[in-house]
Short mmCIF file of C-alpha atoms in Angstrom, two decimals:
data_model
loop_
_atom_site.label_atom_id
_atom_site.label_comp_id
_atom_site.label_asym_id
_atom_site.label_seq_id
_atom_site.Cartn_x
_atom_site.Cartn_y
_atom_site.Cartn_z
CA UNK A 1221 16.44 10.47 8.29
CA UNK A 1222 14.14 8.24 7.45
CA UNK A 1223 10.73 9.46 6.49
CA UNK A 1224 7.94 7.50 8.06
CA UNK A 1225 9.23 5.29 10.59
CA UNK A 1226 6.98 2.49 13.02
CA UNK A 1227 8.44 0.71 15.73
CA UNK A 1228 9.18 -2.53 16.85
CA UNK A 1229 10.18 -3.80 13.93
CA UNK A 1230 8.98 -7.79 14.98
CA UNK A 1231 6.83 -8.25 17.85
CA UNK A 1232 5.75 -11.53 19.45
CA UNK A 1233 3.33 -12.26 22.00
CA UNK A 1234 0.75 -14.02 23.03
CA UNK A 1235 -2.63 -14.74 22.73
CA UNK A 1236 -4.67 -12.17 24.87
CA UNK A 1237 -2.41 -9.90 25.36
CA UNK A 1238 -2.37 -5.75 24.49
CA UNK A 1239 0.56 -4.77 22.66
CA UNK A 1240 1.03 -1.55 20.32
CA UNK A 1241 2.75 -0.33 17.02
CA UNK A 1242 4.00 3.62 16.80
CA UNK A 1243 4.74 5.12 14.05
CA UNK A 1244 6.40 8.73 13.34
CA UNK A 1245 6.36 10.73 9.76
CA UNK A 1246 8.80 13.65 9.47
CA UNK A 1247 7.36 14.72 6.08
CA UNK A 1248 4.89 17.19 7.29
CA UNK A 1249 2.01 15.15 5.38
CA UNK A 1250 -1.41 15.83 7.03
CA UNK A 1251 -2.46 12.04 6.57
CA UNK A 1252 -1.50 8.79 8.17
CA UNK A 1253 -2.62 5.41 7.77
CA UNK A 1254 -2.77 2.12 8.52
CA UNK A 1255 -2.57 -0.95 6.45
CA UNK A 1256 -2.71 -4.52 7.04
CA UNK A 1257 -0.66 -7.26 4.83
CA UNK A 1258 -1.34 -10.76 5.64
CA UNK A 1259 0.45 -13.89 4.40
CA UNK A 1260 -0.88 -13.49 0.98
CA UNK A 1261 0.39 -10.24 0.56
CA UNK A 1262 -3.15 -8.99 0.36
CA UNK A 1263 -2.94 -5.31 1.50
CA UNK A 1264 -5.71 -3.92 3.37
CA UNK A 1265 -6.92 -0.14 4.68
CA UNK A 1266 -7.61 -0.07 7.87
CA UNK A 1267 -7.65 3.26 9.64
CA UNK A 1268 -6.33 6.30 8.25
CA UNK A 1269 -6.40 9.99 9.74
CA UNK A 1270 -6.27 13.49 8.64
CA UNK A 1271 -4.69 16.14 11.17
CA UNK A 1272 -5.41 13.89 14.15
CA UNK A 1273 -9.14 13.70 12.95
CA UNK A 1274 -10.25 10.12 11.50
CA UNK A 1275 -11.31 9.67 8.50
CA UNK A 1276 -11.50 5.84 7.41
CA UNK A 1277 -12.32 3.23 9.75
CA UNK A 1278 -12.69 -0.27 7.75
CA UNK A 1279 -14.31 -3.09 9.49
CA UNK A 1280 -11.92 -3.38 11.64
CA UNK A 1281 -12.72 -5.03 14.83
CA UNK A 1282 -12.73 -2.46 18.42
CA UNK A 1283 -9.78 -4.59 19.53
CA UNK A 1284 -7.93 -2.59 17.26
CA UNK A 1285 -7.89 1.30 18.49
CA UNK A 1286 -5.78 4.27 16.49
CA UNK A 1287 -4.34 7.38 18.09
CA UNK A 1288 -2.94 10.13 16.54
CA UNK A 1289 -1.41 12.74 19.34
CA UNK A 1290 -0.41 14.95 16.82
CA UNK A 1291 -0.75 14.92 12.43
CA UNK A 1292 3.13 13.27 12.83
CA UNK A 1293 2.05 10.21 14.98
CA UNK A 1294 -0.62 7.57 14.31
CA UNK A 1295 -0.30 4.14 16.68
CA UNK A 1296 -1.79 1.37 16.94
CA UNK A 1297 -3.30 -0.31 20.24
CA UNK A 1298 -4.49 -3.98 19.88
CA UNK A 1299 -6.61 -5.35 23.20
CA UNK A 1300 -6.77 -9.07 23.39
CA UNK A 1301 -4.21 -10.18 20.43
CA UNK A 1302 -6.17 -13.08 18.84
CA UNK A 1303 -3.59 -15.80 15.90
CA UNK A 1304 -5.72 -14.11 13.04
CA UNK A 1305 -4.31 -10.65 14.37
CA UNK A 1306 -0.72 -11.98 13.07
CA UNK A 1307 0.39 -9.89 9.76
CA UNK A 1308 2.96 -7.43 8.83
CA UNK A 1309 1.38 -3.63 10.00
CA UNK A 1310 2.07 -0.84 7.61
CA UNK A 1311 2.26 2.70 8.41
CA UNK A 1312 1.86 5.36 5.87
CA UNK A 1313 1.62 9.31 4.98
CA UNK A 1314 0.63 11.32 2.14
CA UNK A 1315 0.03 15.13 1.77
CA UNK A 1316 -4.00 14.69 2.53
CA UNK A 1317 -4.52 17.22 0.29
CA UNK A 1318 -6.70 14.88 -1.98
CA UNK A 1319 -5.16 14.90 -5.45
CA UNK A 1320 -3.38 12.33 -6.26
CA UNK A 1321 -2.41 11.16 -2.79
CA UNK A 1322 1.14 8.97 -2.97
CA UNK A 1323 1.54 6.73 0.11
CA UNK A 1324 4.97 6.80 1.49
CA UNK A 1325 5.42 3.45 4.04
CA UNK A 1326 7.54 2.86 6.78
CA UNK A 1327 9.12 -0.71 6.87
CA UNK A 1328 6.56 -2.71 8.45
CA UNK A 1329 5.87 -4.19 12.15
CA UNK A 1330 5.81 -7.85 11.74
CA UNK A 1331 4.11 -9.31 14.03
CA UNK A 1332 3.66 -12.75 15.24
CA UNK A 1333 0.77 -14.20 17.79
CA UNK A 1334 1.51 -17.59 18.84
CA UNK B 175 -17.38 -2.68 -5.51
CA UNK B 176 -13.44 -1.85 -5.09
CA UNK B 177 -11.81 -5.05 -6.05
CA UNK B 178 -8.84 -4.51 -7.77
CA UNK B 179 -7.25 -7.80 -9.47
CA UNK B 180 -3.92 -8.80 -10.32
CA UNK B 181 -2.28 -12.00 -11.83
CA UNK B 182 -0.32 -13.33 -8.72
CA UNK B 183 3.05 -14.26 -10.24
CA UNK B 184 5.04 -13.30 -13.43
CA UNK B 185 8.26 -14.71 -14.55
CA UNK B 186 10.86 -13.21 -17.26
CA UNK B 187 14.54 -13.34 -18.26
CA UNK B 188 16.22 -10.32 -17.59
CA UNK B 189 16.38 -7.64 -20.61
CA UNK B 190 12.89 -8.39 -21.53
CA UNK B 191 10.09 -6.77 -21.20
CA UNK B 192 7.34 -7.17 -18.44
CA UNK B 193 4.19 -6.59 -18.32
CA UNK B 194 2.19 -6.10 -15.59
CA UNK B 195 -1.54 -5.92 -15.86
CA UNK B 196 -4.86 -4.79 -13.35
CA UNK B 197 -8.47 -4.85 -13.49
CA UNK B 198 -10.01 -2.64 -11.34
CA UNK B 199 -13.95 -2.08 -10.96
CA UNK B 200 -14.55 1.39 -9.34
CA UNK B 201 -15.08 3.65 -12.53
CA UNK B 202 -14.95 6.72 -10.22
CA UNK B 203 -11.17 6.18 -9.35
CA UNK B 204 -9.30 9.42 -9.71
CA UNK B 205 -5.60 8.25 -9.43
CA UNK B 206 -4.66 5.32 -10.13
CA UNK B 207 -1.12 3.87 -9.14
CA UNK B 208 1.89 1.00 -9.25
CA UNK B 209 3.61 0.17 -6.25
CA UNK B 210 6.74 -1.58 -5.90
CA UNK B 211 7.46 -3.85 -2.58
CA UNK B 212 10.79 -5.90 -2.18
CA UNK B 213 11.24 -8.33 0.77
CA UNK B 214 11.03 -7.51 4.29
CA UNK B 215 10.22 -3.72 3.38
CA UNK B 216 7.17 -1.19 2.59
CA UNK B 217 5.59 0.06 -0.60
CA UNK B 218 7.16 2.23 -2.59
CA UNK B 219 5.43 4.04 -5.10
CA UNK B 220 7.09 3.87 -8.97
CA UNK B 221 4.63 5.83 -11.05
CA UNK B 222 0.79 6.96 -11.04
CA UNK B 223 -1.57 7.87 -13.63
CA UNK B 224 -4.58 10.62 -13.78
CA UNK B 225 -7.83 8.76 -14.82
CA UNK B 226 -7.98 11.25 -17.91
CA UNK B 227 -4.99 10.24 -19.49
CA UNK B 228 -4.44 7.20 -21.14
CA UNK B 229 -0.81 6.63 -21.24
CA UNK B 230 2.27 7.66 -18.98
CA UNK B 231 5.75 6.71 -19.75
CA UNK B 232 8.90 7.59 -16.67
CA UNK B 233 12.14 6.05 -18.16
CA UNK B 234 11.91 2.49 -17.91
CA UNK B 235 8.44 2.16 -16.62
CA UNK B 236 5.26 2.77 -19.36
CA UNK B 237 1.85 2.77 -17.94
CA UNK B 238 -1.31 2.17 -19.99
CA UNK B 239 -5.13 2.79 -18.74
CA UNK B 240 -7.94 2.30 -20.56
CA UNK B 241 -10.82 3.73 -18.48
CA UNK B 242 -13.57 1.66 -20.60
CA UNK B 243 -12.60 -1.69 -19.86
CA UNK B 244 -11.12 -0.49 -16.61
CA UNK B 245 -7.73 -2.27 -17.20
CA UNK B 246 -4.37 -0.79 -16.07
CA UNK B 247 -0.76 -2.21 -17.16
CA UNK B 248 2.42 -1.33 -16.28
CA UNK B 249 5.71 -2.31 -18.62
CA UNK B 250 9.12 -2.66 -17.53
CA UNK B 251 11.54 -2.15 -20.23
CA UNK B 252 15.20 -4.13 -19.94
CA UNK B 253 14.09 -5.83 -16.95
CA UNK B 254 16.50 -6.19 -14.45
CA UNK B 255 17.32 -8.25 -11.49
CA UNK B 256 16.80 -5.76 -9.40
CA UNK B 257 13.13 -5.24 -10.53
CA UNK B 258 12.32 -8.68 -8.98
CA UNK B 259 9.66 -7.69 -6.04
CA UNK B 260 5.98 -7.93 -5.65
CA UNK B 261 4.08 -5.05 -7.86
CA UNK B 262 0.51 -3.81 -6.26
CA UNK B 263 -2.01 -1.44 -8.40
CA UNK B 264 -3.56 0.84 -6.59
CA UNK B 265 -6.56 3.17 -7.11
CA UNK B 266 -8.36 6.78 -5.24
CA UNK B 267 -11.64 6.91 -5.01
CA UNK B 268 -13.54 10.01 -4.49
CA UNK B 269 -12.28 11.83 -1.13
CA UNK B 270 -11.01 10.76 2.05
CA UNK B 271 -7.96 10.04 0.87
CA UNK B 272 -8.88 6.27 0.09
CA UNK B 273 -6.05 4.22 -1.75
CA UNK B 274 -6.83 0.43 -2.60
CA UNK B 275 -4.61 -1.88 -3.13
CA UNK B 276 -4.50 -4.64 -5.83
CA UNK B 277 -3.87 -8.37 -5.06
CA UNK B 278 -0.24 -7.90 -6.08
CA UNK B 279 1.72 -9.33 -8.52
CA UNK B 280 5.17 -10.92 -8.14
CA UNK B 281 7.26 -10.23 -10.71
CA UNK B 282 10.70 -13.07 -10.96
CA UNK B 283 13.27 -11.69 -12.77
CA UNK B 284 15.61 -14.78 -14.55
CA UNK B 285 19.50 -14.17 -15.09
#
């Protein structure tokens, strides 16, 4: 089984459009995240939560709106998909228990606005 | 501020050593971390550190922090082909869970 897993894999759409990213952890962690990697490879926090409650929220513009149902789901809704909103989207979990938090990632949601 | 820096590319022939270094600027990091990513997949995390130590060695992999110059490295004995991937530092500030990521280094591994 894999541990933290976010689907689609690739998305592609267009400019304007509202698309979204899910993602599932079977770990039991209390934390999620969010990360952004763009074409650099620079990685970037954007949201993360702790038992559905959130706790970081970069400067990440409202377009961009987490939702965590339950402490095993965290998705990601994007209004209005703008070309710099193209990157590869990284889910992650860790215990939330605040020492020495490791990440565990899913795979990545590449996605691509043309 | 919460930059942490990395060289972006390192190339070595295979059964050498790499090293890998960091420079990160929060002093009140707790944890501090190395993170492997190959192609086309996530971050996987190799080894960590506890800002009180100084040194951690895990088979292979030997890290080294020195808090006062606020420099991490990581060193990959026998380096292999398979250790060609991108390597980010990463480091916990205070609460909330916060992990920041390093520029991320990418490590070529030569036959």
């Amino acid at each position: 089984d894999t541990a933290v897993s976010q689907t689609p894999k690739y998305l592609v759409t267009q400019m304007g459009n509202d698309k979204s990213i899910k993602c599932e952890q079977n770990l039991g962690h209390d934390t999620m995240y969010w990360y952004k990697q763009d074409s650099k490879k620079f990685l970037k926090i954007m949201f993360s939560y702790n038992n559905k409650e959130l706790i970081i929220n970069e400067t990440v513009p409202n377009r961009f709106s987490p939702k965590s149902p339950d402490k095993a789901h965290l998705n990601l809704h994007i209004n209005s998909l703008e070309l710099g909103d193209s990157a590869v989207y990284f889910c992650a979990s860790s215990h939330g228990q605040g020492q020495g938090e490791k990440l565990f990632f899913g795979s990545g949601t590449q996605l691509s606005v043309l | 501020g919460e930059d942490v820096e990395q060289s972006l590319f390192l190339s070595v022939r295979e059964g050498d050593s790499s090293v890998i270094n960091c420079t990160y600027t929060d002093s009140s990091s707790t944890y501090l971390y190395w993170y492997k990513q190959e192609p086309g997949a996530g971050l996987q995390l190799l080894t960590y550190i506890f800002s009180n130590m100084d040194m951690k060695q895990d088979q292979r992999l030997t890290v080294l922090l020195n808090k006062k110059d606020k420099h991490l490295s990581l060193r990959i004995a026998d380096t292999q082909t398979g250790d060609s991937a991108i390597y980010f530092c990463a480091e916990m500030t205070g609460g909330y869970q916060k992990v920041t990521f390093g520029t991320g280094t990418k490590l070529q591994v030569i036959p």
